[in-house]
Amino acid sequence: MDDLVQPLIRQLVKKHHTNCPFQLSAALGIHIRYADLGKSTKGLYFRKLRRRFIVIHSRLPAEWQRFVCAHELGHDRLHKGISRLFLEEHSYFAPGKLERQANRFAVALLTSDLSMMPDETMGEFYLRAGIPQEMLYFFDI
């Protein structure tokens, strides 16, 4: 999976001169909307009549909105034709395969212009990259 993600992200960043998920979504013609999605849904991605949409929970902090946008962009790039919800069930420890892939895409995208500093912990690196600390539970990059 990582063999697929890294070249895809390099290509996106090179072509659009940014790793900002909001700018990339706009450049790709993906419409971003905000709505109150309740307690368990942070975001969703769907297609309707050939148009693509990312809906982000309007009550999330900015750091989470950015991550959710990157995550849903991952679904667009990696899971063509599949509409998926980014759900936070009662635990961070049981994401499905497609959700893990989208999380990896989001972390790789948001860190694509950064390198870990010597003696920097993964938590410090994620903090510097603006990635929610809860993502540390999923994986190390």
PDB file of C-alpha atoms in Angstrom:
ATOM      1  CA  MET A   1       0.000   0.000   0.000  1.00  0.00           C
ATOM      2  CA  ASP A   2       2.745   2.461   0.938  1.00  0.00           C
ATOM      3  CA  ASP A   3       4.376   1.683  -2.419  1.00  0.00           C
ATOM      4  CA  LEU A   4       1.231   3.051  -4.070  1.00  0.00           C
ATOM      5  CA  VAL A   5       0.643   6.014  -1.744  1.00  0.00           C
ATOM      6  CA  GLN A   6       4.042   7.726  -1.821  1.00  0.00           C
ATOM      7  CA  PRO A   7       4.308   8.082  -5.624  1.00  0.00           C
ATOM      8  CA  LEU A   8       0.668   9.200  -5.794  1.00  0.00           C
ATOM      9  CA  ILE A   9       1.278  11.901  -3.196  1.00  0.00           C
ATOM     10  CA  ARG A  10       4.525  13.035  -4.843  1.00  0.00           C
ATOM     11  CA  GLN A  11       2.654  13.354  -8.147  1.00  0.00           C
ATOM     12  CA  LEU A  12      -0.219  15.333  -6.562  1.00  0.00           C
ATOM     13  CA  VAL A  13       2.106  17.700  -4.694  1.00  0.00           C
ATOM     14  CA  LYS A  14       4.341  18.241  -7.714  1.00  0.00           C
ATOM     15  CA  LYS A  15       1.438  18.921 -10.072  1.00  0.00           C
ATOM     16  CA  HIS A  16      -0.499  21.232  -7.729  1.00  0.00           C
ATOM     17  CA  HIS A  17       2.433  22.735  -5.772  1.00  0.00           C
ATOM     18  CA  THR A  18       0.814  22.078  -2.383  1.00  0.00           C
ATOM     19  CA  ASN A  19       0.153  19.352   0.133  1.00  0.00           C
ATOM     20  CA  CYS A  20      -2.855  21.211   1.578  1.00  0.00           C
ATOM     21  CA  PRO A  21      -5.813  18.819   1.336  1.00  0.00           C
ATOM     22  CA  PHE A  22      -8.271  21.702   0.893  1.00  0.00           C
ATOM     23  CA  GLN A  23      -6.319  23.181  -2.031  1.00  0.00           C
ATOM     24  CA  LEU A  24      -5.789  19.748  -3.588  1.00  0.00           C
ATOM     25  CA  SER A  25      -9.497  18.943  -3.302  1.00  0.00           C
ATOM     26  CA  ALA A  26     -10.395  22.214  -5.015  1.00  0.00           C
ATOM     27  CA  ALA A  27      -7.828  21.608  -7.772  1.00  0.00           C
ATOM     28  CA  LEU A  28      -9.278  18.130  -8.346  1.00  0.00           C
ATOM     29  CA  GLY A  29     -12.836  19.449  -8.544  1.00  0.00           C
ATOM     30  CA  ILE A  30     -13.964  17.925  -5.262  1.00  0.00           C
ATOM     31  CA  HIS A  31     -16.567  20.033  -3.487  1.00  0.00           C
ATOM     32  CA  ILE A  32     -16.072  20.523   0.256  1.00  0.00           C
ATOM     33  CA  ARG A  33     -19.063  21.034   2.498  1.00  0.00           C
ATOM     34  CA  TYR A  34     -19.437  21.388   6.267  1.00  0.00           C
ATOM     35  CA  ALA A  35     -22.309  19.997   8.334  1.00  0.00           C
ATOM     36  CA  ASP A  36     -23.057  18.821  11.853  1.00  0.00           C
ATOM     37  CA  LEU A  37     -22.549  15.074  11.425  1.00  0.00           C
ATOM     38  CA  GLY A  38     -23.434  14.015  14.951  1.00  0.00           C
ATOM     39  CA  LYS A  39     -21.264  12.369  17.555  1.00  0.00           C
ATOM     40  CA  SER A  40     -19.557   9.551  15.680  1.00  0.00           C
ATOM     41  CA  THR A  41     -18.963  10.779  12.114  1.00  0.00           C
ATOM     42  CA  LYS A  42     -16.052  13.093  11.417  1.00  0.00           C
ATOM     43  CA  GLY A  43     -16.444  13.202   7.656  1.00  0.00           C
ATOM     44  CA  LEU A  44     -17.646  11.457   4.563  1.00  0.00           C
ATOM     45  CA  TYR A  45     -16.871  11.187   0.889  1.00  0.00           C
ATOM     46  CA  PHE A  46     -19.427  10.529  -1.823  1.00  0.00           C
ATOM     47  CA  ARG A  47     -20.123  10.883  -5.526  1.00  0.00           C
ATOM     48  CA  LYS A  48     -23.407  12.094  -6.928  1.00  0.00           C
ATOM     49  CA  LEU A  49     -24.119  12.653 -10.617  1.00  0.00           C
ATOM     50  CA  ARG A  50     -20.399  12.624 -11.496  1.00  0.00           C
ATOM     51  CA  ARG A  51     -19.650  15.225  -8.819  1.00  0.00           C
ATOM     52  CA  ARG A  52     -17.448  14.398  -5.857  1.00  0.00           C
ATOM     53  CA  PHE A  53     -18.012  15.694  -2.350  1.00  0.00           C
ATOM     54  CA  ILE A  54     -16.181  15.725   0.951  1.00  0.00           C
ATOM     55  CA  VAL A  55     -18.363  16.604   3.926  1.00  0.00           C
ATOM     56  CA  ILE A  56     -16.528  17.565   7.111  1.00  0.00           C
ATOM     57  CA  HIS A  57     -18.070  17.770  10.559  1.00  0.00           C
ATOM     58  CA  SER A  58     -18.483  21.490  11.187  1.00  0.00           C
ATOM     59  CA  ARG A  59     -17.826  21.228  14.942  1.00  0.00           C
ATOM     60  CA  LEU A  60     -14.383  19.660  14.652  1.00  0.00           C
ATOM     61  CA  PRO A  61     -11.291  21.675  15.577  1.00  0.00           C
ATOM     62  CA  ALA A  62      -9.302  22.984  12.583  1.00  0.00           C
ATOM     63  CA  GLU A  63      -6.584  20.320  13.047  1.00  0.00           C
ATOM     64  CA  TRP A  64      -9.186  17.561  12.747  1.00  0.00           C
ATOM     65  CA  GLN A  65     -10.947  19.231   9.803  1.00  0.00           C
ATOM     66  CA  ARG A  66      -7.643  19.305   7.922  1.00  0.00           C
ATOM     67  CA  PHE A  67      -6.925  15.657   8.744  1.00  0.00           C
ATOM     68  CA  VAL A  68     -10.458  14.562   7.787  1.00  0.00           C
ATOM     69  CA  CYS A  69     -10.165  16.409   4.479  1.00  0.00           C
ATOM     70  CA  ALA A  70      -6.870  14.594   3.775  1.00  0.00           C
ATOM     71  CA  HIS A  71      -8.418  11.277   4.843  1.00  0.00           C
ATOM     72  CA  GLU A  72     -11.444  11.718   2.567  1.00  0.00           C
ATOM     73  CA  LEU A  73      -9.161  12.842  -0.267  1.00  0.00           C
ATOM     74  CA  GLY A  74      -7.396   9.515   0.294  1.00  0.00           C
ATOM     75  CA  HIS A  75     -10.676   7.713  -0.345  1.00  0.00           C
ATOM     76  CA  ASP A  76     -11.086   9.672  -3.585  1.00  0.00           C
ATOM     77  CA  ARG A  77      -7.606   8.808  -4.803  1.00  0.00           C
ATOM     78  CA  LEU A  78      -7.363   5.217  -3.509  1.00  0.00           C
ATOM     79  CA  HIS A  79     -10.909   3.870  -3.549  1.00  0.00           C
ATOM     80  CA  LYS A  80     -12.442   4.976  -6.822  1.00  0.00           C
ATOM     81  CA  GLY A  81     -16.199   4.591  -6.918  1.00  0.00           C
ATOM     82  CA  ILE A  82     -16.623   3.812  -3.230  1.00  0.00           C
ATOM     83  CA  SER A  83     -18.405   6.266  -0.943  1.00  0.00           C
ATOM     84  CA  ARG A  84     -17.082   5.889   2.586  1.00  0.00           C
ATOM     85  CA  LEU A  85     -17.718   7.404   5.980  1.00  0.00           C
ATOM     86  CA  PHE A  86     -14.850   8.203   8.292  1.00  0.00           C
ATOM     87  CA  LEU A  87     -16.353   6.878  11.488  1.00  0.00           C
ATOM     88  CA  GLU A  88     -15.078   7.122  14.991  1.00  0.00           C
ATOM     89  CA  GLU A  89     -16.740   4.180  16.627  1.00  0.00           C
ATOM     90  CA  HIS A  90     -16.191   3.724  20.346  1.00  0.00           C
ATOM     91  CA  SER A  91     -12.524   2.849  19.819  1.00  0.00           C
ATOM     92  CA  TYR A  92      -9.681   4.129  17.672  1.00  0.00           C
ATOM     93  CA  PHE A  93      -8.297   0.597  17.487  1.00  0.00           C
ATOM     94  CA  ALA A  94     -10.636  -1.132  15.026  1.00  0.00           C
ATOM     95  CA  PRO A  95     -10.609   0.738  11.709  1.00  0.00           C
ATOM     96  CA  GLY A  96     -11.353  -1.260   8.589  1.00  0.00           C
ATOM     97  CA  LYS A  97      -8.844  -1.793   5.800  1.00  0.00           C
ATOM     98  CA  LEU A  98     -10.101   1.117   3.667  1.00  0.00           C
ATOM     99  CA  GLU A  99     -10.091   3.433   6.687  1.00  0.00           C
ATOM    100  CA  ARG A 100      -6.509   2.442   7.573  1.00  0.00           C
ATOM    101  CA  GLN A 101      -5.453   3.102   3.984  1.00  0.00           C
ATOM    102  CA  ALA A 102      -7.117   6.529   4.023  1.00  0.00           C
ATOM    103  CA  ASN A 103      -5.446   7.313   7.373  1.00  0.00           C
ATOM    104  CA  ARG A 104      -2.052   6.356   5.955  1.00  0.00           C
ATOM    105  CA  PHE A 105      -2.700   8.519   2.904  1.00  0.00           C
ATOM    106  CA  ALA A 106      -3.656  11.470   5.127  1.00  0.00           C
ATOM    107  CA  VAL A 107      -0.555  11.174   7.313  1.00  0.00           C
ATOM    108  CA  ALA A 108       1.727  10.737   4.296  1.00  0.00           C
ATOM    109  CA  LEU A 109       0.158  13.754   2.569  1.00  0.00           C
ATOM    110  CA  LEU A 110       0.328  16.017   5.615  1.00  0.00           C
ATOM    111  CA  THR A 111       3.961  15.068   6.285  1.00  0.00           C
ATOM    112  CA  SER A 112       5.093  15.080   2.643  1.00  0.00           C
ATOM    113  CA  ASP A 113       7.002  18.347   3.081  1.00  0.00           C
ATOM    114  CA  LEU A 114       8.534  17.426   6.452  1.00  0.00           C
ATOM    115  CA  SER A 115      11.245  15.163   7.797  1.00  0.00           C
ATOM    116  CA  MET A 116      11.645  13.956  11.333  1.00  0.00           C
ATOM    117  CA  MET A 117      14.282  15.839  13.245  1.00  0.00           C
ATOM    118  CA  PRO A 118      16.969  13.990  15.176  1.00  0.00           C
ATOM    119  CA  ASP A 119      15.685  12.934  18.605  1.00  0.00           C
ATOM    120  CA  GLU A 120      12.115  13.985  17.678  1.00  0.00           C
ATOM    121  CA  THR A 121       9.420  11.615  18.896  1.00  0.00           C
ATOM    122  CA  MET A 122       6.613  10.521  16.612  1.00  0.00           C
ATOM    123  CA  GLY A 123       4.215  12.502  18.813  1.00  0.00           C
ATOM    124  CA  GLU A 124       6.285  15.663  18.393  1.00  0.00           C
ATOM    125  CA  PHE A 125       6.505  15.072  14.644  1.00  0.00           C
ATOM    126  CA  TYR A 126       2.724  14.630  14.355  1.00  0.00           C
ATOM    127  CA  LEU A 127       2.187  17.766  16.445  1.00  0.00           C
ATOM    128  CA  ARG A 128       4.520  19.756  14.168  1.00  0.00           C
ATOM    129  CA  ALA A 129       2.694  18.390  11.098  1.00  0.00           C
ATOM    130  CA  GLY A 130      -0.721  19.282  12.558  1.00  0.00           C
ATOM    131  CA  ILE A 131      -1.836  15.661  12.746  1.00  0.00           C
ATOM    132  CA  PRO A 132      -4.195  14.784  15.616  1.00  0.00           C
ATOM    133  CA  GLN A 133      -2.329  12.872  18.307  1.00  0.00           C
ATOM    134  CA  GLU A 134      -4.997  10.140  18.245  1.00  0.00           C
ATOM    135  CA  MET A 135      -3.522   8.985  14.932  1.00  0.00           C
ATOM    136  CA  LEU A 136      -0.464   7.718  16.819  1.00  0.00           C
ATOM    137  CA  TYR A 137      -2.606   4.745  17.862  1.00  0.00           C
ATOM    138  CA  PHE A 138      -2.952   3.581  14.280  1.00  0.00           C
ATOM    139  CA  PHE A 139       0.610   3.368  13.056  1.00  0.00           C
ATOM    140  CA  ASP A 140       4.045   4.846  12.773  1.00  0.00           C
ATOM    141  CA  ILE A 141       4.996   6.316   9.423  1.00  0.00           C
TER     142      ILE A 141
END
